[in-house]
Each structure stands twice: as structure tokens, then as C-alpha cells.
Coordinates of C-alpha atoms in Angstrom, one line a residue:
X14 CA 135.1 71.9 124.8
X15 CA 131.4 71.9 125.6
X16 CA 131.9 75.1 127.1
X17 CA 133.4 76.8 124.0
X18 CA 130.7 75.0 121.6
X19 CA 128.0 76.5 123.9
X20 CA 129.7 80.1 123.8
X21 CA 130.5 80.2 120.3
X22 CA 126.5 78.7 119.6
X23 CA 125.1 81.8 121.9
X24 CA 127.8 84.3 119.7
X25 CA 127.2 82.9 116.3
X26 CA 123.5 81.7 116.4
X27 CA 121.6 85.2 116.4
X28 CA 123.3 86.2 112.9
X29 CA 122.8 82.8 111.6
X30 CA 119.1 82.9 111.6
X31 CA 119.0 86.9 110.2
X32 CA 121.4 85.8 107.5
X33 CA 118.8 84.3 105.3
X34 CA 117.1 87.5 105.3
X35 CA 120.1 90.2 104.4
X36 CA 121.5 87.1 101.5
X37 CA 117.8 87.3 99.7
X38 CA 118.0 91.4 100.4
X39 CA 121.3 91.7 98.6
X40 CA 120.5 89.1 95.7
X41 CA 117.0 90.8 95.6
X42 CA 116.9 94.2 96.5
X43 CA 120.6 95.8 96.6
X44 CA 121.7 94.3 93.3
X45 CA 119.0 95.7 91.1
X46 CA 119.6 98.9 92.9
X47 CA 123.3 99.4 92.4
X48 CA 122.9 97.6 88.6
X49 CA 120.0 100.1 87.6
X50 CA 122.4 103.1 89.1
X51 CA 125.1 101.7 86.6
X52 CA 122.9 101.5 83.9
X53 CA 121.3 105.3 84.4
X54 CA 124.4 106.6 83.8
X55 CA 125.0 105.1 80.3
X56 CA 122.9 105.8 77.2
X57 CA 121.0 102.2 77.7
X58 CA 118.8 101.4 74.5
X59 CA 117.6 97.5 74.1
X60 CA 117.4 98.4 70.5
X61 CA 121.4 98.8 70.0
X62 CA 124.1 96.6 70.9
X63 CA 126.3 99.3 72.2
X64 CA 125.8 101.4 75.8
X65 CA 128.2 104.4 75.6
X66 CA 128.9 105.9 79.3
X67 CA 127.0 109.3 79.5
X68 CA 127.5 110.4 83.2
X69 CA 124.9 112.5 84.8
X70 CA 123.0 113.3 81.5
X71 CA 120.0 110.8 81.9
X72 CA 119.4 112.9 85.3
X73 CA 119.9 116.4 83.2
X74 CA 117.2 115.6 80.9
X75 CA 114.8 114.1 83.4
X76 CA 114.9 117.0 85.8
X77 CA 114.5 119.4 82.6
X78 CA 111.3 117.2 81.2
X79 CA 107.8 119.7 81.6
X80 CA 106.4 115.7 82.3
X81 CA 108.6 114.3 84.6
X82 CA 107.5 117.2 86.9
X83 CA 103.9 116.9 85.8
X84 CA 104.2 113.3 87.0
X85 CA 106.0 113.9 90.5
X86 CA 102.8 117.1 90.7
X87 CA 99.8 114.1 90.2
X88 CA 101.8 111.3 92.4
X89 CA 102.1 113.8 95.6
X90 CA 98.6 114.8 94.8
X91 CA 96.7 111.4 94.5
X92 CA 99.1 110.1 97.5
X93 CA 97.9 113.1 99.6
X94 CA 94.4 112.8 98.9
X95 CA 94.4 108.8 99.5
X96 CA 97.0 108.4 102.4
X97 CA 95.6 111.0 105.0
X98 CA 91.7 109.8 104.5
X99 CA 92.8 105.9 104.6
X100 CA 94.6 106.5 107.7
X101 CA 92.0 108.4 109.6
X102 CA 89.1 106.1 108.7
X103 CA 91.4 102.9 109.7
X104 CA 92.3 104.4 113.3
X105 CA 88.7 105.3 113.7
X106 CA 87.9 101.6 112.4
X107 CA 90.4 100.1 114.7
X108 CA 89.2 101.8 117.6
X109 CA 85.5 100.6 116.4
X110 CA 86.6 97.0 116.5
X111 CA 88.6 97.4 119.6
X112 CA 85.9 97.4 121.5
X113 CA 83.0 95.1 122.6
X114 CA 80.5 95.0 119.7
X115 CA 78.3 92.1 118.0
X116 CA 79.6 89.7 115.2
X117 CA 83.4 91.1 116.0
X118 CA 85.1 88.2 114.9
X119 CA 83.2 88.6 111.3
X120 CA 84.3 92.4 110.9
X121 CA 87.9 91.4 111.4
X122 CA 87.6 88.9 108.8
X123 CA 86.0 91.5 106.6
X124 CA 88.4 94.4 106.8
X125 CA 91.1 91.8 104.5
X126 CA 88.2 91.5 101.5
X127 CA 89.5 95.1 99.7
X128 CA 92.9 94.2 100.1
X129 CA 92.7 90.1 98.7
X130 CA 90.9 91.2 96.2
X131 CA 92.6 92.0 92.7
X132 CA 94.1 95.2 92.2
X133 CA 92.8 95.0 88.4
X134 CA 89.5 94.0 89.2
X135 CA 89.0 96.9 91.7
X136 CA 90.4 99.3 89.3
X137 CA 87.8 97.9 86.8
X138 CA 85.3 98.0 89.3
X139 CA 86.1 101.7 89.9
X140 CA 86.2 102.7 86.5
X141 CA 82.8 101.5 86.1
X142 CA 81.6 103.3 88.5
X143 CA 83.1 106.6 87.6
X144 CA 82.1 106.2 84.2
X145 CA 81.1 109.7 82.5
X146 CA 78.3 107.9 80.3
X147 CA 76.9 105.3 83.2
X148 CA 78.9 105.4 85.9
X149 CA 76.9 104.7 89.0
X150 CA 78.7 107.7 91.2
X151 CA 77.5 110.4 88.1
X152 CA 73.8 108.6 88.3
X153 CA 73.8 109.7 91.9
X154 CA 74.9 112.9 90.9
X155 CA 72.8 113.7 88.7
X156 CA 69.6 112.5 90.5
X157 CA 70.8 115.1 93.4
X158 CA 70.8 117.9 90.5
X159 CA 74.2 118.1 90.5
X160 CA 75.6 117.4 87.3
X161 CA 77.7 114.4 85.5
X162 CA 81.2 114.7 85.7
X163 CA 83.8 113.3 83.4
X164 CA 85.8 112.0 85.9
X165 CA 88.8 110.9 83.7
X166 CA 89.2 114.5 82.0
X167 CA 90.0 116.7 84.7
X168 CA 93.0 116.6 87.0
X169 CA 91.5 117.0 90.7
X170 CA 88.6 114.7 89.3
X171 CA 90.6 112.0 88.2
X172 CA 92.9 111.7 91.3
X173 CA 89.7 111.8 93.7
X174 CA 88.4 109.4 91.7
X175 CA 91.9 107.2 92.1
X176 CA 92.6 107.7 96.0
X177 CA 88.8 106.6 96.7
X178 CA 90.7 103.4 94.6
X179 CA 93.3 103.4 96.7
X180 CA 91.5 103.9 100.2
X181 CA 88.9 101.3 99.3
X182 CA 91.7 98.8 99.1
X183 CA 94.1 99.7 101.8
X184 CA 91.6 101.1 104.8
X185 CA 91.1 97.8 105.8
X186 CA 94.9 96.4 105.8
X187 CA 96.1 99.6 108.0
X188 CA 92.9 99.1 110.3
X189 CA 94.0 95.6 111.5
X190 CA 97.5 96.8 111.9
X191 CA 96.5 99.7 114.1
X192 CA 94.5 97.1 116.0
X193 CA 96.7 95.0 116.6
X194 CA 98.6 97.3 118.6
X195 CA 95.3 98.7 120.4
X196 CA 95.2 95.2 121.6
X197 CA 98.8 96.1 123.4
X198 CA 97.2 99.0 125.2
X199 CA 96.7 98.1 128.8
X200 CA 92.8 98.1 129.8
X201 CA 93.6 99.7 133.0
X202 CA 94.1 102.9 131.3
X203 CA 91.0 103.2 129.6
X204 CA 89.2 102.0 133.0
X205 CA 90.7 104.6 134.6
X206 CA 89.8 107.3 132.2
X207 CA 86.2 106.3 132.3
X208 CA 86.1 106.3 136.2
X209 CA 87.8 109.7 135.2
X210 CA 84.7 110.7 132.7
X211 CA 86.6 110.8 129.7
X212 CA 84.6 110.3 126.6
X213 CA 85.5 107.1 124.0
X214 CA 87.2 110.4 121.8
X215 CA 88.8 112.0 124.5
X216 CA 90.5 108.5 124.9
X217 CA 91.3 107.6 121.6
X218 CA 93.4 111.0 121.3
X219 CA 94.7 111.2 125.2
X220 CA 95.8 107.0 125.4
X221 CA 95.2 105.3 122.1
X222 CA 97.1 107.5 120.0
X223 CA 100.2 108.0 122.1
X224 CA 100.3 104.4 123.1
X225 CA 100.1 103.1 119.4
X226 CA 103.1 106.1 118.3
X227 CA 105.6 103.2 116.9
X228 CA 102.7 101.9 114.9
X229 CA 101.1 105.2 113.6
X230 CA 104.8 106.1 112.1
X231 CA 105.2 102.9 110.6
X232 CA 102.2 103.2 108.7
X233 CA 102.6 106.1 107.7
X234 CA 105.9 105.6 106.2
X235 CA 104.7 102.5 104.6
X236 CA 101.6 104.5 102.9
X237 CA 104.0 107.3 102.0
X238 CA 105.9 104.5 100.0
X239 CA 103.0 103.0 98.3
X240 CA 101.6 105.9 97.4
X241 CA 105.1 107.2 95.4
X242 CA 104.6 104.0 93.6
X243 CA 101.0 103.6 92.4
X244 CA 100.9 102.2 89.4
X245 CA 97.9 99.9 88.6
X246 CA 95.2 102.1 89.8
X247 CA 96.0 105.1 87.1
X248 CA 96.8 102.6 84.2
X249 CA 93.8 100.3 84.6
X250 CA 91.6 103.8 85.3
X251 CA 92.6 105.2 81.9
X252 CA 91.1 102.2 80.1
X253 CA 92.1 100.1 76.9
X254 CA 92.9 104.4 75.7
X255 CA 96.2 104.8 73.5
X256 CA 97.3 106.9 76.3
X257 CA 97.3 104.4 79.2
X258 CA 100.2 105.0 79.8
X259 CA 100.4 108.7 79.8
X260 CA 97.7 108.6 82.5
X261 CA 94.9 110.3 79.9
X262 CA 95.0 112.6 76.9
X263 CA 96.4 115.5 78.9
X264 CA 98.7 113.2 80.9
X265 CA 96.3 114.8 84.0
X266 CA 96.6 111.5 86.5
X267 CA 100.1 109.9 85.1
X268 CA 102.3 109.1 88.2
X269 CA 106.2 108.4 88.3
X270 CA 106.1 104.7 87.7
X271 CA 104.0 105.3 84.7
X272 CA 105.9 107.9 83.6
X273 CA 109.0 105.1 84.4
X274 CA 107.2 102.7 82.0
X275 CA 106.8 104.8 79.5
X276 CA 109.6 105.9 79.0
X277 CA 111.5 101.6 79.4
X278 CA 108.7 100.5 77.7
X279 CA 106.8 102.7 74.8
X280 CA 109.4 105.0 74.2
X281 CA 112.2 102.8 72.1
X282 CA 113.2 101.0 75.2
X283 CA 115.7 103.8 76.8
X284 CA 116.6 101.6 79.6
X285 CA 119.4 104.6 80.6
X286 CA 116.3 107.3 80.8
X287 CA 114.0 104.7 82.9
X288 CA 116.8 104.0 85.4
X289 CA 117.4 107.3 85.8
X290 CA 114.1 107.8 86.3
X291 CA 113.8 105.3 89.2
X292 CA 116.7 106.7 91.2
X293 CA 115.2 109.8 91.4
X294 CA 112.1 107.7 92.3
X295 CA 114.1 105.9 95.0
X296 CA 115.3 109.2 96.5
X297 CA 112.3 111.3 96.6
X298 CA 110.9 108.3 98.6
X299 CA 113.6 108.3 100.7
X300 CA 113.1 112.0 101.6
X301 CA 109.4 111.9 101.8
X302 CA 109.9 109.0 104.2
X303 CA 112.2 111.1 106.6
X304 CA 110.1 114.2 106.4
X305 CA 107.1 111.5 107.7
X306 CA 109.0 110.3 110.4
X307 CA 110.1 113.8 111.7
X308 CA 107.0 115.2 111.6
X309 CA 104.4 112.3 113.0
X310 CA 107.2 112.2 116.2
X311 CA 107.4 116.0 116.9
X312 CA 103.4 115.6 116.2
X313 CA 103.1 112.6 118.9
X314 CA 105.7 114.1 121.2
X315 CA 104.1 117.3 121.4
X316 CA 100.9 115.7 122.4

């Protein structure tokens, strides 16, 4: 009887402890998904009592909107111009921090300050500094005879101005994940290489980077995600403006998710539209994601 306790304990035990885990995921995460793929089909309006089933429509109006496009143009853009600097500058951090240097303990600690501190506020902080009128970044500018630049009126100046946002906040959070697993790397290998002459940059690319490969994909991945999603950087950027939510007067730095909003939120609360809107979201995040993962390992394998 002991015997089969023990054996059915060793079978059962493993699943018991992941099942938290997948009954939080499907009250949490695959509910909302399937219900918001239920309610993009109907024509969904909070302001009437009735939700006619529409089929496909929602999607054939998305896909033929001028600004849904506009939207997916300025999220690859600001994602493109914010993922690949934030990930260079936080492997070239973590292999700073990797090795012996004074007060290292302290510039651990420090890499987690952009990334506790308030989305809002750094967005606010941001925005003050890319102000058109006193912005500290158009002072510099202009003392180097280069000109002020209106930051929030043009479309490449607006999404530069948004990705420095966004690698400000996240350089630091990717640089302790990738050196967490330079810690992993066995020291023997880099002992070797300097017996060998190698250079600290001819190790980084020959060891670091193929010995860190899990690592690098995952957070690339997980920056591709985010940066499909950015929300609170554009909104807060475009200021207490009418057209907050249209990311500026000429909608020049409105992503997905505030295209999303606008259209649950501003626009007489189409809930069929938004949800629509979100699958399409999901998806394009879903490809993106695969495209990362195919590339970074025939990148890493080929090197």
C-alpha cells in the first residue's frame, strides 16, 4: 500500500504543483481571449442592449481603415528603433558588469532604477525634455547651431523621441537578464581565450554570445512583445492634447493599442471593432514573435 502511495505521489505530484499556474492562465489569460474573439464577431456597442452576430465584418473594416495601417506603420517603427538599441547597449552593459570593476555590487542595484520607476513619470519626464518651447534636448541643439525641433510634430521625430522612452526604461531590466546568464558561462573559456590573445570583443562575439543563445532569443521575443504593445509612452507623450489618443494631430506616433482604445473607448464604445482590433493585435504578435525566433537561431547557428 506504501508502495502504490509512493508511486502514484512520484506520478501525480509534478502536475499538481504546475496546476496552479495553467488554472490562473485559463481564468486569466485564455478566457478573455476566446470571450474577446466571441465578441469581435458581433456588432458589440455598450450603448445598446442588443449585439447582433456580424461574422467577419469587424475584421473587413479594420483591415480596410487608412489608420489602422497608419497605426501597425508607427508601432513597427518605434518598436524597431527602441528594441535593437536597448538590446545592444544591455549586452554591452552586461558584459561591463560581468567583469571585475569597482562599486559592482552598486551598478547592479542601479540598472533596476529606469525600470521601478513609473511609467508616467518617465513619460512626463521625457516630454519635458523634448519640449519644442524649453525642452532641455532642443536647448542643446540649439546651442550646437543646430536648430529646435518640434519633436511631437513630425513622424520619425516623435518615435525617436519615444524609443529613447522606451530604451531608458528597459536597458537596464534586459542587462541583468543577460547577466545573469554571463554568470553561467564557464571562466575557463574566457581564460583560455586570453592565454589565446583574444581581445574582451573578440570574446564577447566568439563565447559570450553563443553561450547566452537561449537567453538572447528570449529577450528578444519578449521586447518584440512589448514593443507591439506600447501604450503609455505615446499617450502620456502627446500631453493633456484632445488628440491623446490619436497619438498627435496627424495621428504621426499612434500605435495599435491606442488605436485599440480609441476606438473601445472614444469612439461610442464599439466593443465588436476594439476586439477585433485586438485579435489582429494578438496575431501580428504572434507572427512577429516566430519571425524573431527563426531568425536570432539561424543568426546564432551560423555563427
Amino acid at each position: 500500500m506504501r508502495a502504490r502511495f509512493y508511486r502514484f505521489d512520484q506520478a501525480t505530484s509534478p502536475y499538481l504543483y504546475i496546476l496552479p499556474f495553467f488554472v490562473l492562465f485559463g481564468i486569466f489569460g485564455l478566457y478573455p481571449l476566446g470571450y474577446t474573439a466571441w465578441v469581435s464577431l458581433h456588432d458589440w456597442s455598450l450603448l445598446s442592449d442588443e449585439h447582433p452576430f456580424v461574422g467577419l465584418k469587424n475584421y473587413g473594416e479594420l483591415l480596410a481603415d487608412p489608420y489602422f495601417w497608419n497605426a501597425l506603420r508607427n508601432t513597427i517603427s518605434i518598436m524597431l528603433l527602441s528594441t535593437v538599441p536597448q538590446l545592444i547597449f544591455a549586452i554591452l552593459l552586461a558584459n561591463m558588469l560581468n567583469r571585475k570593476i569597482r562599486l559592482q555590487t552598486l551598478f547592479r542595484l542601479g540598472m533596476l532604477l529606469p525600470n521601478v520607476t513609473s511609467v508616467v513619470a518617465v513619460a512626463v519626464i521625457f516630454s519635458q525634455l523634448f519640449g519644442r518651447d524649453f525642452g532641455l534636448i532642443n536647448w542643446i541643439l540649439e546651442t550646437l547651431g543646430l536648430g529646435r525641433i518640434d519633436w511631437q510634430a513630425g513622424t520619425a521625430s516623435s518615435h525617436i523621441a519615444i524609443a529613447v522612452m522606451i530604451i531608458w526604461r528597459w536597458t537596464g531590466y534586459n542587462t541583468l537578464i543577460f547577466l545573469a546568464a554571463m554568470q553561467a558561462v564557464p571562466k575557463d573559456l574566457y581564460e583560455a581565450a586570453t592565454l589565446d590573445g583574444a581581445t574582451p570583443m573578440q570574446q564577447l562575439r566568439r563565447i559570450t554570445l553563443p553561450m547566452i543563445r537561449p537567453t538572447l532569443i528570449f529577450t528578444v521575443i519578449i521586447s518584440t512583445i512589448y514593443g507591439m504593445q506600447i501604450f503609455a509612452e505615446p499617450q502620456v507623450f502627446a500631453g493633456s492634447n484632445a488628440g491623446a489618443l490619436s497619438g498627435g494631430n496627424a495621428r504621426q506616433f499612434q500605435t495599435l493599442t491606442l488605436y485599440l482604445v480609441e476606438n473601445g473607448f472614444s469612439k461610442g464604445f464599439e466593443f465588436g471593432y476594439a476586439s477585433a482590433v485586438a485579435w489582429v493585435m494578438f496575431l501580428i504578435i504572434i507572427v512577429f514573435a516566430l519571425i524573431n525566433f527563426v531568425l536570432v537561431r539561424r543568426v546564432r547557428s551560423a555563427s
